[in-house]
Coordinates of C-alpha atoms in Angstrom, one line a residue:
M1 CA -95.7 32.4 38.8
S2 CA -94.6 29.3 40.6
D3 CA -93.0 28.1 37.3
H4 CA -91.0 31.4 37.1
H5 CA -89.6 31.0 40.6
S6 CA -88.9 27.3 39.9
S7 CA -86.8 28.3 36.8
D8 CA -84.8 30.8 38.7
R9 CA -84.0 28.3 41.4
S10 CA -82.8 25.7 38.9
R11 CA -80.3 28.2 37.3
G12 CA -79.1 30.0 40.4
P13 CA -77.0 27.4 42.2
T14 CA -75.2 26.2 39.0
T15 CA -74.2 29.7 37.9
G16 CA -73.1 30.5 41.4
A17 CA -70.9 27.4 41.5
R18 CA -69.1 28.3 38.2
R19 CA -68.1 31.8 39.2
P20 CA -65.5 30.8 41.9
I21 CA -63.9 28.4 39.4
E22 CA -63.8 31.0 36.7
W23 CA -62.4 33.6 39.1
G24 CA -59.8 31.0 40.3
L25 CA -58.6 30.2 36.8
A26 CA -58.4 33.9 36.0
G27 CA -56.4 34.4 39.1
L28 CA -54.0 31.6 38.3
L29 CA -53.4 32.9 34.8
L30 CA -52.8 36.3 36.3
V31 CA -50.3 34.9 38.8
L32 CA -48.6 33.0 36.0
L33 CA -48.5 36.1 33.8
V34 CA -47.0 38.1 36.7
V35 CA -44.5 35.3 37.5
T36 CA -43.5 35.1 33.8
L37 CA -43.1 38.8 33.5
A38 CA -41.2 39.1 36.7
W39 CA -39.1 36.0 36.4
D40 CA -35.4 36.5 35.8
W41 CA -34.1 33.5 33.8
N42 CA -30.6 34.4 34.9
W43 CA -31.5 32.8 38.3
L44 CA -30.8 29.5 36.4
K45 CA -27.2 30.4 35.7
R46 CA -25.5 29.1 38.8
P47 CA -27.6 25.9 39.1
I48 CA -26.8 25.1 35.5
E49 CA -23.1 26.0 35.8
R50 CA -22.7 23.9 39.0
R51 CA -24.4 20.9 37.4
V52 CA -22.2 21.0 34.3
E53 CA -19.0 21.4 36.4
A54 CA -20.0 18.4 38.5
L55 CA -20.5 16.3 35.4
T56 CA -17.4 17.3 33.5
E57 CA -15.0 18.3 36.4
R58 CA -14.2 21.4 34.3
S59 CA -15.1 25.0 34.8
F60 CA -18.3 26.1 33.0
D61 CA -19.5 29.7 32.7
I62 CA -22.5 31.4 31.1
D63 CA -21.2 34.9 30.7
G64 CA -24.3 36.3 28.9
D65 CA -27.9 36.3 29.7
I66 CA -30.4 33.5 29.7
E67 CA -33.6 34.2 27.9
G68 CA -36.7 32.2 28.0
R69 CA -40.1 31.8 26.5
F70 CA -42.8 30.0 28.4
G71 CA -45.8 28.3 26.8
W72 CA -46.9 24.9 25.6
R73 CA -43.3 24.9 24.1
V74 CA -40.5 26.2 26.3
S75 CA -37.5 27.8 24.7
L76 CA -34.3 28.7 26.6
V77 CA -31.4 30.6 25.1
A78 CA -28.1 31.0 27.0
H79 CA -25.5 33.4 25.6
D80 CA -21.7 33.4 25.7
L81 CA -20.9 30.0 27.1
R82 CA -17.4 28.8 28.0
L83 CA -16.2 25.2 29.0
G84 CA -12.8 24.9 30.6
N85 CA -9.8 22.7 29.8
P86 CA -7.7 20.5 32.0
E87 CA -4.7 22.2 33.6
W88 CA -2.2 20.7 31.1
A89 CA -4.0 22.1 28.0
R90 CA -2.6 24.9 25.9
R91 CA -5.8 27.0 26.1
D92 CA -7.8 27.8 29.2
H93 CA -11.0 26.7 27.4
M94 CA -12.1 23.7 25.4
G95 CA -15.3 25.1 24.0
L96 CA -17.0 28.4 23.4
A97 CA -20.3 29.3 21.9
D98 CA -22.2 32.5 21.1
S99 CA -25.4 30.9 22.2
L100 CA -27.1 27.6 23.1
R101 CA -30.8 27.2 22.5
L102 CA -33.0 24.4 24.0
E103 CA -36.5 23.8 22.9
F104 CA -38.9 21.3 24.4
T105 CA -42.5 20.7 25.6
L106 CA -43.6 20.3 29.1
G107 CA -44.3 16.7 28.4
Q108 CA -40.8 16.2 27.0
L109 CA -39.3 17.9 30.1
M110 CA -41.0 15.3 32.3
R111 CA -39.5 12.6 30.2
R112 CA -36.0 14.2 30.2
E113 CA -36.2 14.9 26.5
V114 CA -35.1 18.0 24.5
D115 CA -36.6 18.5 21.0
I116 CA -33.7 20.5 19.6
V117 CA -30.3 21.9 20.7
E118 CA -29.0 24.7 18.6
L119 CA -25.4 26.0 18.8
Q120 CA -24.5 29.3 17.3
R121 CA -20.7 29.8 16.4
P122 CA -19.4 27.0 18.6
R123 CA -15.6 26.8 18.9
L124 CA -14.0 23.5 20.0
S125 CA -10.3 23.1 20.9
L126 CA -9.4 19.4 21.0
Q127 CA -5.9 18.4 22.0
R128 CA -3.9 15.5 23.3
S129 CA -1.0 15.9 25.7
E130 CA 2.5 14.5 25.2
D131 CA 1.5 11.8 27.7
G132 CA -1.5 10.8 25.5
E133 CA -4.2 12.3 27.6
A134 CA -7.1 13.8 25.6
N135 CA -9.2 16.8 26.7
W136 CA -12.3 15.4 25.1
I137 CA -12.5 12.5 27.5
F138 CA -14.7 13.2 30.5
P139 CA -15.4 11.2 33.7
E140 CA -17.9 8.4 33.2
R141 CA -21.2 9.1 34.9
R142 CA -24.0 6.6 35.6
S143 CA -26.7 9.2 36.0
R144 CA -29.6 9.0 33.6
G145 CA -28.9 11.2 30.5
W146 CA -31.2 13.4 28.4
N147 CA -32.6 12.3 25.1
I148 CA -31.8 15.1 22.5
R149 CA -33.8 14.6 19.4
D150 CA -31.8 16.8 17.1
L151 CA -28.7 19.1 17.0
L152 CA -28.4 22.2 14.9
V153 CA -24.9 23.8 14.5
E154 CA -24.4 27.1 12.8
D155 CA -20.9 28.4 11.8
G156 CA -18.9 26.1 14.0
R157 CA -15.1 25.7 14.2
M158 CA -13.0 22.9 15.6
E159 CA -9.3 22.5 16.0
L160 CA -7.5 19.3 16.8
R161 CA -3.9 19.3 18.0
E162 CA -1.8 16.2 18.8
P163 CA 1.9 17.4 18.9
K164 CA 3.2 13.9 19.4
L165 CA 1.6 12.9 16.1
E166 CA 2.5 16.2 14.3
T167 CA -1.2 16.8 13.9
D168 CA -2.8 20.3 13.7
L169 CA -6.2 20.5 12.0
R170 CA -8.8 23.3 11.7
V171 CA -12.3 22.2 10.6
G172 CA -15.5 24.1 9.9
L173 CA -18.7 22.6 11.2
R174 CA -22.4 23.2 10.2
S175 CA -25.5 21.2 10.1
G176 CA -26.9 20.1 6.8
R177 CA -30.5 19.9 5.7
P178 CA -32.7 17.1 7.2
R179 CA -32.9 13.9 5.2
E180 CA -35.5 11.3 5.1
E181 CA -33.1 8.5 5.6
L182 CA -31.5 10.1 8.7
E183 CA -33.1 10.6 12.2
R184 CA -31.1 13.8 12.8
R185 CA -29.5 16.5 10.7
P186 CA -26.1 15.5 9.3
L187 CA -23.0 17.5 10.2
L188 CA -21.0 19.0 7.3
V189 CA -17.3 19.4 7.7
D190 CA -14.7 21.3 5.7
G191 CA -11.1 21.7 7.0
E192 CA -7.4 21.6 6.5
G193 CA -4.1 21.5 8.4
T194 CA -1.4 18.9 9.1
Y195 CA -2.0 15.2 9.9
R196 CA 1.0 13.2 11.1
G197 CA 3.3 15.8 9.5
V198 CA 1.5 15.7 6.1
P199 CA -0.6 18.5 4.6
F200 CA -4.2 17.4 5.0
S201 CA -7.7 18.5 4.0
V202 CA -11.1 17.0 4.5
E203 CA -14.7 17.8 3.2
G204 CA -18.0 16.0 3.3
G205 CA -20.5 15.0 5.9
V206 CA -21.1 12.8 8.9
E207 CA -24.2 11.7 10.8
S208 CA -25.1 13.8 13.8
P209 CA -22.6 13.5 16.7
L210 CA -25.6 12.7 18.9
E211 CA -25.3 9.2 17.4
L212 CA -22.0 8.7 19.3
R213 CA -23.7 8.6 22.6
D214 CA -24.6 4.9 22.0
Q215 CA -21.2 3.2 22.1
D216 CA -22.7 0.1 20.3
R217 CA -24.1 2.1 17.4
S218 CA -22.0 3.2 14.4
F219 CA -22.7 6.4 12.4
R220 CA -22.4 7.1 8.7
V221 CA -19.8 9.2 7.0
A222 CA -19.1 10.4 3.5
L223 CA -15.8 12.2 3.2
R224 CA -13.2 13.3 0.7
I225 CA -9.7 13.4 2.2
V226 CA -6.4 14.7 0.7
A227 CA -3.2 14.0 2.5
G228 CA -0.1 15.1 0.6
D229 CA -0.3 13.4 -2.8
T230 CA -2.8 10.9 -1.5
R231 CA -6.6 11.3 -2.1
A232 CA -9.3 9.1 -0.6
D233 CA -13.1 9.0 -0.8
I234 CA -14.7 7.1 2.1
R235 CA -18.3 6.1 2.7
G236 CA -19.5 3.9 5.5
Q237 CA -19.7 3.7 9.2
L238 CA -17.6 4.9 12.1
H239 CA -17.8 4.2 15.8
S240 CA -15.7 7.2 16.9
W241 CA -15.2 10.4 14.9
I242 CA -12.0 11.3 16.7
D243 CA -10.1 8.2 17.7
L244 CA -11.2 6.2 14.6
R245 CA -10.6 2.9 16.4
A246 CA -13.5 1.1 14.7
F247 CA -15.1 1.6 11.3
D248 CA -16.4 -0.2 8.2
L249 CA -15.8 1.9 5.1
A250 CA -16.0 1.7 1.3
L251 CA -12.6 3.2 0.5
E252 CA -11.4 4.6 -2.9
M253 CA -7.9 6.0 -2.8
E254 CA -5.3 7.2 -5.2
G255 CA -1.8 8.6 -4.9
Q256 CA 1.7 8.9 -6.4
D257 CA 3.4 6.3 -4.2
M258 CA 2.1 3.8 -1.6
A259 CA 5.2 4.5 0.4
D260 CA 3.6 7.9 1.3
L261 CA 1.0 6.0 3.4
Y262 CA 3.6 5.2 6.1
P263 CA 3.3 8.4 8.1
L264 CA -0.5 8.2 7.7
L265 CA -1.1 4.6 8.5
G266 CA 2.2 3.4 10.0
I267 CA 2.4 0.7 7.3
A268 CA 5.8 0.5 5.5
F269 CA 4.7 -0.1 1.9
P270 CA 7.4 -0.3 -0.8
T271 CA 7.9 2.4 -3.3
T272 CA 5.3 2.1 -6.1
A273 CA 4.1 3.7 -9.2
P274 CA 1.0 5.9 -9.1
Y275 CA -2.0 3.9 -7.9
E276 CA -5.8 3.9 -7.9
L277 CA -7.5 1.4 -5.6
E278 CA -11.0 0.7 -4.2
G279 CA -12.3 -1.8 -1.7
R280 CA -13.8 -2.3 1.8
L281 CA -11.7 -1.2 4.8
V282 CA -12.7 -2.5 8.2
R283 CA -10.9 -1.6 11.4
E284 CA -11.3 -3.1 14.9
R285 CA -8.8 -1.3 17.2
D286 CA -5.3 -2.4 16.0
Y287 CA -6.6 -4.8 13.2
W288 CA -7.2 -3.5 9.7
E289 CA -8.7 -5.4 6.9
Y290 CA -8.9 -4.2 3.3
T291 CA -10.9 -6.6 1.2
E292 CA -12.5 -6.6 -2.3
I293 CA -9.6 -4.7 -3.6
E294 CA -9.7 -3.7 -7.2
G295 CA -7.6 -1.1 -9.1
N296 CA -4.3 -0.3 -10.7
V297 CA -0.8 0.3 -9.7
G298 CA 1.0 2.0 -12.5
R299 CA 0.3 0.0 -15.6
S300 CA -0.8 -3.1 -13.7
D301 CA -4.2 -4.2 -12.6
I302 CA -4.5 -5.6 -9.0
A303 CA -7.2 -7.4 -7.0
G304 CA -7.3 -9.3 -3.7
Q305 CA -7.3 -8.6 0.0
A306 CA -4.8 -7.4 2.7
T307 CA -4.7 -7.1 6.5
V308 CA -2.6 -5.1 9.0
D309 CA -2.2 -6.2 12.6
A310 CA -0.7 -3.2 14.4
G311 CA -1.2 -4.8 17.9
R312 CA 2.0 -6.8 17.7
E313 CA 5.5 -5.9 18.6
R314 CA 6.1 -5.3 14.9
T315 CA 3.1 -4.5 12.7
L316 CA 2.2 -7.5 10.5
F317 CA 1.1 -6.9 6.9
T318 CA -0.5 -9.8 5.0
A319 CA -1.8 -9.8 1.5
D320 CA -3.1 -12.2 -1.2
L321 CA -3.1 -10.4 -4.5
E322 CA -3.6 -11.2 -8.2
S323 CA -3.0 -9.4 -11.4
E324 CA -4.2 -10.3 -14.9
S325 CA -1.6 -8.1 -16.5
M326 CA 1.4 -6.8 -14.5
H327 CA 4.1 -4.5 -15.7
F328 CA 7.5 -5.4 -14.3
G329 CA 8.3 -1.8 -13.6
D330 CA 5.4 -1.7 -11.1
L331 CA 7.2 -4.4 -9.1
S332 CA 10.3 -2.2 -8.9
G333 CA 9.9 -1.1 -5.3
F334 CA 9.9 -4.8 -4.2
I335 CA 13.2 -5.4 -5.9
G336 CA 15.0 -2.1 -5.3
M337 CA 14.4 -0.2 -8.5
R338 CA 12.6 3.1 -9.1
P339 CA 8.9 2.8 -9.7
G340 CA 8.0 2.5 -13.4
G341 CA 11.4 0.9 -14.1
G342 CA 11.9 -2.5 -15.6
A343 CA 13.4 -2.8 -19.1
E344 CA 13.1 1.0 -19.8
Q345 CA 15.0 1.9 -16.6
A346 CA 17.6 -0.8 -17.1
R347 CA 18.3 0.5 -20.6
Q348 CA 18.6 4.1 -19.4
Q349 CA 21.0 3.2 -16.6
G350 CA 22.8 0.7 -18.7
R351 CA 22.5 -1.8 -15.8
L352 CA 20.4 -5.0 -15.3
F353 CA 20.8 -5.2 -11.5
P354 CA 19.1 -2.5 -9.4
T355 CA 21.4 -0.1 -7.6
V356 CA 19.0 1.5 -5.2
E357 CA 20.1 0.9 -1.7
L358 CA 18.0 -1.1 0.7
S359 CA 16.4 0.5 3.7
G360 CA 17.2 -1.6 6.7
D361 CA 14.9 0.5 8.9
G362 CA 12.0 -0.1 6.4
L363 CA 12.6 -3.9 6.4
R364 CA 12.8 -4.0 10.1
A365 CA 9.8 -1.7 10.8
M366 CA 7.2 -4.4 10.1
D367 CA 6.7 -8.1 9.3
A368 CA 4.9 -9.2 6.1
E369 CA 3.3 -12.3 4.5
V370 CA 2.5 -11.6 0.9
R371 CA 1.3 -13.8 -2.0
L372 CA 1.4 -12.2 -5.4
R373 CA 0.4 -13.9 -8.7
A374 CA 0.6 -12.3 -12.1
R375 CA -0.9 -14.2 -15.0
S376 CA 0.8 -12.0 -17.5
L377 CA 4.1 -10.1 -16.9
T378 CA 5.3 -7.4 -19.3
G379 CA 8.1 -4.8 -19.5
A380 CA 10.8 -6.9 -17.9
P381 CA 14.5 -6.7 -18.9
F382 CA 14.0 -10.4 -20.0
D383 CA 11.3 -12.3 -21.8
A384 CA 8.9 -12.7 -18.8
E385 CA 5.5 -14.3 -19.1
H386 CA 4.0 -14.8 -15.6
M387 CA 5.0 -14.7 -11.9
D388 CA 4.1 -16.4 -8.6
A389 CA 5.8 -15.1 -5.5
S390 CA 5.4 -15.7 -1.8
L391 CA 7.2 -13.2 0.5
L392 CA 7.8 -13.6 4.2
L393 CA 9.4 -10.7 6.1
E394 CA 10.2 -11.2 9.8
A395 CA 12.4 -8.9 12.0
G396 CA 14.4 -7.8 8.9
E397 CA 14.8 -11.3 7.5
L398 CA 13.2 -11.6 4.1
T399 CA 12.4 -14.9 2.3
L400 CA 10.9 -15.3 -1.2
D401 CA 9.8 -18.9 -1.5
P402 CA 8.7 -19.7 -4.0
L403 CA 9.7 -17.0 -6.5
V404 CA 8.6 -18.4 -9.9
F405 CA 8.9 -16.6 -13.2
G406 CA 7.7 -17.8 -16.5
I407 CA 10.6 -16.8 -18.8
A408 CA 11.3 -17.4 -22.5
G409 CA 8.8 -20.3 -22.7
G410 CA 10.2 -22.0 -19.6
E411 CA 10.3 -21.4 -15.9
V412 CA 12.7 -20.1 -13.2
D413 CA 11.9 -21.5 -9.8
A414 CA 14.0 -19.6 -7.1
V415 CA 14.3 -19.2 -3.4
V416 CA 15.7 -15.8 -2.3
L417 CA 16.9 -15.1 1.3
M418 CA 18.0 -11.7 2.6
D419 CA 19.0 -10.7 6.1
A420 CA 18.8 -6.9 6.7
R421 CA 19.1 -7.0 10.5
E422 CA 22.5 -5.5 10.0
L423 CA 23.8 -3.5 7.1
P424 CA 25.3 -4.3 4.6
A425 CA 22.7 -7.0 4.2
T426 CA 23.5 -10.6 3.4
G427 CA 21.6 -12.4 0.7
S428 CA 21.4 -15.7 -1.3
I429 CA 19.6 -17.1 -4.2
S430 CA 19.0 -20.7 -5.3
A431 CA 17.3 -21.1 -8.7
E432 CA 16.4 -23.9 -11.1
L433 CA 15.9 -23.1 -14.8
S434 CA 13.9 -25.4 -17.0
G435 CA 12.5 -25.3 -20.5
L436 CA 13.8 -21.9 -21.5
Q437 CA 13.9 -21.3 -25.3
L438 CA 17.1 -20.0 -26.9
E439 CA 15.3 -17.9 -29.5
R440 CA 13.3 -16.0 -26.9
L441 CA 16.3 -15.3 -24.8
M442 CA 18.0 -13.7 -27.7
G443 CA 15.6 -10.7 -27.6
Q444 CA 14.2 -9.7 -30.9
D445 CA 12.8 -12.7 -32.9
L446 CA 14.5 -12.6 -36.3
G447 CA 12.4 -15.4 -37.7
D448 CA 15.3 -17.4 -38.8
G449 CA 14.6 -20.7 -37.0
T450 CA 16.8 -20.1 -34.0
R451 CA 15.8 -22.5 -31.3
G452 CA 17.0 -24.8 -28.5
P453 CA 15.9 -25.7 -24.9
I454 CA 18.0 -24.4 -21.9
V455 CA 18.1 -25.7 -18.4
G456 CA 20.3 -24.5 -15.5
R457 CA 21.0 -24.0 -11.9
V458 CA 22.2 -20.8 -10.1
V459 CA 23.4 -20.8 -6.5
M460 CA 24.8 -17.4 -5.2
E461 CA 25.3 -15.6 -2.0
G462 CA 26.8 -12.2 -1.2
R463 CA 26.7 -9.0 0.9
G464 CA 25.7 -5.5 -0.1
N465 CA 23.1 -2.8 0.4
S466 CA 21.6 -3.2 -3.1
V467 CA 21.0 -6.0 -5.6
A468 CA 23.9 -4.7 -7.6
G469 CA 26.1 -4.6 -4.5
L470 CA 25.1 -8.2 -3.5
M471 CA 26.0 -9.5 -7.0
G472 CA 29.2 -7.5 -7.1
G473 CA 30.6 -9.4 -4.1
S474 CA 28.9 -12.7 -4.6
T475 CA 30.2 -16.3 -4.5
G476 CA 28.6 -19.5 -5.9
E477 CA 28.1 -21.1 -9.2
I478 CA 26.2 -20.8 -12.5
Q479 CA 25.5 -23.8 -14.7
L480 CA 23.6 -23.7 -18.0
V481 CA 23.0 -26.4 -20.6
L482 CA 21.7 -25.9 -24.1
G483 CA 20.0 -28.9 -25.7
R484 CA 19.8 -29.9 -29.3
G485 CA 18.9 -26.8 -31.4
H486 CA 19.7 -24.4 -34.2
V487 CA 21.1 -20.9 -34.7
G488 CA 19.7 -19.2 -37.8
R489 CA 21.7 -17.2 -40.4
A490 CA 20.1 -13.9 -39.4
R491 CA 21.2 -14.4 -35.8
L492 CA 24.8 -15.3 -36.8
E493 CA 24.9 -12.2 -39.0
A494 CA 23.7 -10.1 -36.0
W495 CA 26.6 -11.6 -34.0
G496 CA 29.1 -10.8 -36.8
L497 CA 29.7 -14.6 -37.4
D498 CA 28.3 -14.8 -41.0
G499 CA 31.6 -14.2 -42.9
G500 CA 32.9 -16.9 -45.1
L501 CA 35.7 -18.0 -42.8
Q502 CA 33.5 -18.0 -39.7
R503 CA 30.8 -20.0 -41.5
R504 CA 33.3 -22.6 -42.6
A505 CA 35.1 -22.8 -39.3
L506 CA 31.8 -23.3 -37.4
G507 CA 30.3 -25.6 -40.0
V508 CA 27.5 -23.3 -40.8
E509 CA 25.1 -24.8 -43.4
E510 CA 22.8 -22.9 -45.7
G511 CA 20.0 -22.6 -43.1
G512 CA 22.3 -21.8 -40.2
L513 CA 24.2 -23.7 -37.5
T514 CA 23.0 -26.9 -36.0
I515 CA 23.8 -27.4 -32.3
N516 CA 24.1 -30.7 -30.5
C517 CA 24.4 -29.1 -27.1
G518 CA 26.0 -26.3 -25.2
V519 CA 27.5 -25.9 -21.7
A520 CA 28.3 -22.9 -19.5
D521 CA 29.6 -23.7 -16.1
F522 CA 31.0 -20.8 -14.0
A523 CA 32.4 -20.7 -10.5
V524 CA 31.7 -17.3 -8.9
N525 CA 34.1 -15.7 -6.4
G526 CA 34.2 -12.1 -5.3
G527 CA 31.7 -11.2 -7.9
V528 CA 33.7 -12.7 -10.8
A529 CA 32.3 -15.7 -12.6
E530 CA 35.2 -17.8 -14.0
A531 CA 34.4 -20.3 -16.7
R532 CA 35.1 -23.9 -15.7
S533 CA 33.4 -25.4 -18.8
L534 CA 32.2 -23.3 -21.7
G535 CA 31.5 -24.8 -25.1
V536 CA 29.1 -25.6 -27.9
D537 CA 29.0 -28.9 -29.8
T538 CA 28.0 -28.8 -33.5
P539 CA 27.9 -31.7 -36.0
S540 CA 31.3 -30.6 -37.4
T541 CA 32.9 -28.4 -34.8
V542 CA 33.4 -28.0 -31.1
V543 CA 33.2 -24.3 -30.0
V544 CA 35.1 -23.8 -26.8
G545 CA 35.4 -20.7 -24.6
E546 CA 37.2 -19.4 -21.7
G547 CA 37.2 -16.2 -19.7
R548 CA 35.0 -14.6 -17.0
I549 CA 32.0 -12.5 -16.3
H550 CA 32.2 -9.5 -13.9
M551 CA 28.9 -9.5 -12.0
G552 CA 29.4 -6.2 -10.3
E553 CA 30.3 -4.4 -13.5
E554 CA 27.8 -6.4 -15.5
R555 CA 30.6 -7.0 -18.1
F556 CA 31.6 -9.9 -20.3
E557 CA 35.2 -10.9 -20.9
L558 CA 34.9 -14.1 -22.9
R559 CA 36.9 -15.6 -25.8
I560 CA 35.6 -18.3 -28.1
D561 CA 37.6 -20.6 -30.4
T562 CA 36.8 -23.7 -32.6
K563 CA 38.2 -27.1 -33.0
P564 CA 37.1 -29.0 -36.2
K565 CA 36.0 -32.6 -35.7
S566 CA 37.4 -33.4 -39.2
T567 CA 40.7 -32.6 -40.7
G568 CA 39.0 -31.3 -43.8
L569 CA 37.6 -28.4 -41.9
M570 CA 39.5 -25.3 -40.8
A571 CA 39.5 -23.5 -37.5
L572 CA 38.9 -19.8 -36.9
R573 CA 41.9 -17.7 -37.8
A574 CA 41.4 -15.7 -34.6
P575 CA 39.2 -16.3 -31.6
V576 CA 35.8 -14.6 -31.2
E577 CA 35.5 -12.2 -28.3
I578 CA 32.4 -11.6 -26.4
R579 CA 32.6 -8.3 -24.5
G580 CA 30.4 -5.4 -23.6
T581 CA 27.7 -5.4 -20.9
F582 CA 24.8 -7.6 -20.0
L583 CA 22.4 -5.3 -21.8
D584 CA 24.7 -4.5 -24.7
P585 CA 27.0 -7.4 -25.5
D586 CA 29.5 -7.0 -28.3
V587 CA 30.7 -10.0 -30.4
G588 CA 33.8 -9.6 -32.5
I589 CA 37.1 -11.1 -33.8
D590 CA 40.0 -11.0 -31.4
A591 CA 43.0 -9.4 -33.2
G592 CA 45.4 -10.6 -30.6
P593 CA 48.3 -13.1 -31.1
L594 CA 47.5 -16.6 -32.4
L595 CA 49.3 -18.0 -29.4
L596 CA 46.0 -17.4 -27.5
R597 CA 44.6 -20.2 -29.5
G598 CA 46.5 -22.7 -27.4
I599 CA 44.7 -21.6 -24.3
A600 CA 41.3 -22.2 -25.8
A601 CA 42.4 -25.5 -27.3
A602 CA 43.5 -26.7 -23.9
A603 CA 40.2 -25.6 -22.5
L604 CA 38.5 -28.1 -24.9
Y605 CA 39.9 -31.1 -23.0
A606 CA 38.7 -29.6 -19.6
L607 CA 35.1 -29.5 -20.7
T608 CA 33.0 -31.4 -18.2
P609 CA 29.3 -30.9 -18.8
P610 CA 27.1 -31.1 -15.6
A611 CA 25.7 -34.6 -15.9
A612 CA 22.6 -33.8 -13.9
L613 CA 21.6 -31.0 -16.2
L614 CA 22.4 -32.9 -19.4
A615 CA 19.8 -35.5 -18.3
L616 CA 17.2 -32.8 -18.5
V617 CA 17.5 -31.9 -22.2
E618 CA 17.9 -33.8 -25.4
T619 CA 21.5 -33.5 -26.6
G620 CA 23.8 -35.0 -29.2
D621 CA 23.5 -35.5 -32.9
E622 CA 21.1 -37.6 -35.0
N623 CA 23.6 -40.5 -34.8
G624 CA 23.2 -40.6 -31.0
E625 CA 26.7 -39.2 -30.3
G626 CA 27.0 -37.5 -26.9
C627 CA 27.7 -33.9 -25.9
L628 CA 31.2 -32.5 -25.5
G629 CA 33.0 -34.5 -22.8
D630 CA 30.2 -37.0 -22.8
R631 CA 31.1 -38.1 -26.4

């Protein structure tokens, strides 16, 4: 019996001690249940509104109810939210949302963390005032922020208006699926409108906007952009999804004309043929760098790098570019022709010199330092092989130095100056010609042994709004010397000089006409090049010419006659005329009075070959006799 009472005593106090605790816990749970059921979550409206208004200095209203679910995870949903705009803004609100849901644990709440923020049908209206003030810029606060682990956006819309930049965009926003390589869900975008006055559309995805809270951290983008006729695919990292002041992107772009990029980028590219380019584009505020460039402009390949410094008084564009094979027509914008021009355009227009007028505003809009090398050059109105050009543009003054062309087996080394600070522009060219081959300058190779080296010098200056205009009013001199060579029978026949009398007068042999030397020395005044010395020395005859070349009209007006070196030879019965245009010369017999022969004969004794140029080529006959006046 004692054991029984002992057992009761051992259990009694313990059981009695538990009952108050159990009743206390039950009471606490009952109180929590009553509080939860009785709690009106709308009591949180004003505290939340006041807190947001204090942080943003904007009005903030929760027009709907706040709903909550309390447990180990807390869920709060606020309906019909509205964030106000600054007074200058066009709309009274910057943002609307059907609902905002927050989800977190009690532990996260203590650490100021939110597991997820979900926005249903958010509407953002972003705009910049005429004074440049943006409504998405809020006062800086040093208070400790909240860590939001993920953002979910459903059926969002955003509009961006910047009247000063003629920009009006409407973009759809929604969250994409979570990805292993991303901490947070990406944001998918799809929109259209006008950007800097150009029709614009965009689609693709960007990393969560939550990444933008860290100013030192970039976030990734993958977008397809269409602006007018320009299309671009960009992949890389941005530091700001609105201002775009800093980024590092892989950029592929294509378009019909690089000049179309001016309203988009503020860079005054020349008119070009259609292009496709890819490379790496980096921007740090006003400094842009496009490196690892590869692609095509028209029929030309291009590679290299370029930079744009927009932080100067005038934007500075620099480039170092190379091409393995460049079509001359794709350079047309740089020299005032239509893109895709060159030999084809010249033939269609019947003119060698471009007639497109220069844009003084374009030349004054920016500065440039450009180096362009083409290892192979095709499609030119002349027999071009390669090119090396360095361009300097500063405040409307343009310098090409050097401008080197490989032409007809030789080289033309030129310096070109143009001043477009005032229109009509003034320009000058100084060029040295060396090693050009006669047969290649004649156009089609007739395979008849035509040959001969040519050297020369050209010094010209003028005033005009196009290359043709400059040449039409130019002054200066043109000097060319042809060394020892040969003109084949097929070439003479093409010129209409293969008749019996012409062959005998010129001393043409069975294989053609041997040339000791030739000289063309013109003084240019008012766009007219007047012959000072014009002649060709052959073993048996001196061919002498007189006349002029009209640079503005691109027209020949020359007359050629012969003087035999031996009395046994005869002269031409009538002089040979060279007329027609630069691209379509016409050689024929002058049917005019024989009295004109005296003019040409007198010109023979005035022949004074430029001694400096004669020293650069081998002239004279096999017996060592000199050239024309040097004989």
